[in-house]
Amino acid sequence: MVWFDEPAPPRATPQLSRDRIVAAAIDLADRQASGEITMRALATELGARSPMALYRYVGSKDGLSDLMADQVYGQITVPGGDGWRPALRGLGTSAWAAVRRHPWFARLAFSRPPLGPHALS
């Protein structure tokens, strides 16, 4: 699981980091009609010399997908207070807003296990 793997220390590309790669991937997926991205397009977006440089930080394309999905899970809130019905309605409303902001998330949310720290919280 990608959350337990520490990225390798950077060598010659100080502009890359796991957080920067995930943020750029989300931005790129948001701009694509299908939400599909390639590691090559992401590397170009980040100014990396090679797509292989990204794998040092995210492990694999599936690892990147997991990190992207978990980042969006972090945008979903569960309101507290007034009982389970308002909480469930608020959860649904918040999740729907996240899907509207990031349409590709709907596909990932049901194809990848929600095991990241944001999803679990």
PDB file of C-alpha atoms in Angstrom, residues 5-103:
ATOM      1  CA  ASP A   5       6.037   3.463   1.454  1.00  0.00           C
ATOM      2  CA  GLU A   6       8.246   6.457   2.002  1.00  0.00           C
ATOM      3  CA  PRO A   7       9.288   7.998  -1.302  1.00  0.00           C
ATOM      4  CA  ALA A   8      12.959   7.744  -2.115  1.00  0.00           C
ATOM      5  CA  PRO A   9      14.969  10.841  -1.281  1.00  0.00           C
ATOM      6  CA  PRO A  10      15.221  13.173  -4.269  1.00  0.00           C
ATOM      7  CA  ARG A  11      18.385  13.165  -6.320  1.00  0.00           C
ATOM      8  CA  ALA A  12      18.564  15.642  -9.177  1.00  0.00           C
ATOM      9  CA  THR A  13      14.924  16.759  -9.310  1.00  0.00           C
ATOM     10  CA  PRO A  14      14.166  18.839  -6.226  1.00  0.00           C
ATOM     11  CA  GLN A  15      10.970  20.147  -7.826  1.00  0.00           C
ATOM     12  CA  LEU A  16       9.303  16.746  -7.441  1.00  0.00           C
ATOM     13  CA  SER A  17       7.572  15.522  -4.313  1.00  0.00           C
ATOM     14  CA  ARG A  18       4.727  13.124  -3.636  1.00  0.00           C
ATOM     15  CA  ASP A  19       2.390  15.992  -2.709  1.00  0.00           C
ATOM     16  CA  ARG A  20       3.267  17.986  -5.823  1.00  0.00           C
ATOM     17  CA  ILE A  21       2.824  14.952  -8.086  1.00  0.00           C
ATOM     18  CA  VAL A  22      -0.594  14.105  -6.602  1.00  0.00           C
ATOM     19  CA  ALA A  23      -1.777  17.727  -6.844  1.00  0.00           C
ATOM     20  CA  ALA A  24      -0.652  17.952 -10.479  1.00  0.00           C
ATOM     21  CA  ALA A  25      -2.294  14.610 -11.292  1.00  0.00           C
ATOM     22  CA  ILE A  26      -5.603  15.759  -9.800  1.00  0.00           C
ATOM     23  CA  ASP A  27      -5.414  19.036 -11.713  1.00  0.00           C
ATOM     24  CA  LEU A  28      -4.598  17.209 -14.944  1.00  0.00           C
ATOM     25  CA  ALA A  29      -7.407  14.671 -14.459  1.00  0.00           C
ATOM     26  CA  ASP A  30      -9.861  17.502 -13.739  1.00  0.00           C
ATOM     27  CA  ARG A  31      -8.973  19.097 -17.082  1.00  0.00           C
ATOM     28  CA  GLN A  32      -9.398  15.881 -19.084  1.00  0.00           C
ATOM     29  CA  ALA A  33     -12.901  15.038 -20.304  1.00  0.00           C
ATOM     30  CA  SER A  34     -12.426  11.362 -19.459  1.00  0.00           C
ATOM     31  CA  GLY A  35     -10.379  11.981 -16.313  1.00  0.00           C
ATOM     32  CA  GLU A  36      -7.727   9.589 -17.637  1.00  0.00           C
ATOM     33  CA  ILE A  37      -4.124  10.687 -17.378  1.00  0.00           C
ATOM     34  CA  THR A  38      -0.849   9.171 -18.453  1.00  0.00           C
ATOM     35  CA  MET A  39       2.383   9.226 -16.547  1.00  0.00           C
ATOM     36  CA  ARG A  40       4.007  10.794 -19.614  1.00  0.00           C
ATOM     37  CA  ALA A  41       1.510  13.696 -19.632  1.00  0.00           C
ATOM     38  CA  LEU A  42       1.963  14.130 -15.888  1.00  0.00           C
ATOM     39  CA  ALA A  43       5.755  14.161 -16.216  1.00  0.00           C
ATOM     40  CA  THR A  44       5.469  16.805 -18.934  1.00  0.00           C
ATOM     41  CA  GLU A  45       3.145  18.848 -16.715  1.00  0.00           C
ATOM     42  CA  LEU A  46       5.682  18.718 -13.880  1.00  0.00           C
ATOM     43  CA  GLY A  47       8.705  19.363 -16.081  1.00  0.00           C
ATOM     44  CA  ALA A  48      10.255  16.004 -15.254  1.00  0.00           C
ATOM     45  CA  ARG A  49      12.725  14.598 -17.748  1.00  0.00           C
ATOM     46  CA  SER A  50      11.113  11.173 -17.749  1.00  0.00           C
ATOM     47  CA  PRO A  51       7.881   9.571 -16.533  1.00  0.00           C
ATOM     48  CA  MET A  52      10.054   7.051 -14.693  1.00  0.00           C
ATOM     49  CA  ALA A  53      11.128   9.811 -12.281  1.00  0.00           C
ATOM     50  CA  LEU A  54       7.559   9.911 -10.920  1.00  0.00           C
ATOM     51  CA  TYR A  55       7.542   6.234  -9.979  1.00  0.00           C
ATOM     52  CA  ARG A  56      10.143   6.909  -7.265  1.00  0.00           C
ATOM     53  CA  TYR A  57       7.475   8.922  -5.432  1.00  0.00           C
ATOM     54  CA  VAL A  58       4.231   7.043  -6.130  1.00  0.00           C
ATOM     55  CA  GLY A  59       5.369   3.459  -6.748  1.00  0.00           C
ATOM     56  CA  SER A  60       3.016   2.710  -9.637  1.00  0.00           C
ATOM     57  CA  LYS A  61       0.132   4.186 -11.579  1.00  0.00           C
ATOM     58  CA  ASP A  62      -2.234   2.322  -9.230  1.00  0.00           C
ATOM     59  CA  GLY A  63      -0.414   3.914  -6.312  1.00  0.00           C
ATOM     60  CA  LEU A  64      -0.940   7.326  -7.889  1.00  0.00           C
ATOM     61  CA  SER A  65      -4.642   6.540  -8.363  1.00  0.00           C
ATOM     62  CA  ASP A  66      -4.912   5.544  -4.707  1.00  0.00           C
ATOM     63  CA  LEU A  67      -3.233   8.763  -3.599  1.00  0.00           C
ATOM     64  CA  MET A  68      -5.463  10.866  -5.862  1.00  0.00           C
ATOM     65  CA  ALA A  69      -8.637   9.187  -4.621  1.00  0.00           C
ATOM     66  CA  ASP A  70      -7.582   9.536  -1.001  1.00  0.00           C
ATOM     67  CA  GLN A  71      -6.893  13.233  -1.494  1.00  0.00           C
ATOM     68  CA  VAL A  72     -10.496  13.691  -2.688  1.00  0.00           C
ATOM     69  CA  TYR A  73     -11.806  11.565   0.188  1.00  0.00           C
ATOM     70  CA  GLY A  74     -10.201  14.209   2.405  1.00  0.00           C
ATOM     71  CA  GLN A  75     -12.574  16.797   0.912  1.00  0.00           C
ATOM     72  CA  ILE A  76     -15.656  14.860   2.044  1.00  0.00           C
ATOM     73  CA  THR A  77     -17.001  15.928   5.408  1.00  0.00           C
ATOM     74  CA  VAL A  78     -19.451  14.342   7.819  1.00  0.00           C
ATOM     75  CA  PRO A  79     -21.348  16.935   9.822  1.00  0.00           C
ATOM     76  CA  GLY A  80     -21.928  16.065  13.430  1.00  0.00           C
ATOM     77  CA  GLY A  81     -24.501  16.980  15.967  1.00  0.00           C
ATOM     78  CA  ASP A  82     -28.151  16.562  15.005  1.00  0.00           C
ATOM     79  CA  GLY A  83     -28.344  12.778  14.696  1.00  0.00           C
ATOM     80  CA  TRP A  84     -27.650  10.191  12.051  1.00  0.00           C
ATOM     81  CA  ARG A  85     -30.129  11.389   9.385  1.00  0.00           C
ATOM     82  CA  PRO A  86     -28.665  14.884   8.974  1.00  0.00           C
ATOM     83  CA  ALA A  87     -25.173  13.388   9.204  1.00  0.00           C
ATOM     84  CA  LEU A  88     -25.948  10.900   6.446  1.00  0.00           C
ATOM     85  CA  ARG A  89     -27.538  13.617   4.291  1.00  0.00           C
ATOM     86  CA  GLY A  90     -24.502  15.849   4.854  1.00  0.00           C
ATOM     87  CA  LEU A  91     -22.144  13.012   3.963  1.00  0.00           C
ATOM     88  CA  GLY A  92     -24.043  12.366   0.732  1.00  0.00           C
ATOM     89  CA  THR A  93     -24.136  16.054  -0.162  1.00  0.00           C
ATOM     90  CA  SER A  94     -20.433  16.469   0.537  1.00  0.00           C
ATOM     91  CA  ALA A  95     -19.530  13.343  -1.451  1.00  0.00           C
ATOM     92  CA  TRP A  96     -21.672  14.480  -4.384  1.00  0.00           C
ATOM     93  CA  ALA A  97     -19.943  17.878  -4.336  1.00  0.00           C
ATOM     94  CA  ALA A  98     -16.552  16.102  -4.449  1.00  0.00           C
ATOM     95  CA  VAL A  99     -17.684  14.019  -7.434  1.00  0.00           C
ATOM     96  CA  ARG A 100     -18.898  17.143  -9.225  1.00  0.00           C
ATOM     97  CA  ARG A 101     -15.521  18.834  -8.645  1.00  0.00           C
ATOM     98  CA  HIS A 102     -13.611  15.710  -9.686  1.00  0.00           C
ATOM     99  CA  PRO A 103     -15.784  13.532 -12.001  1.00  0.00           C
TER     100      PRO A 103
END
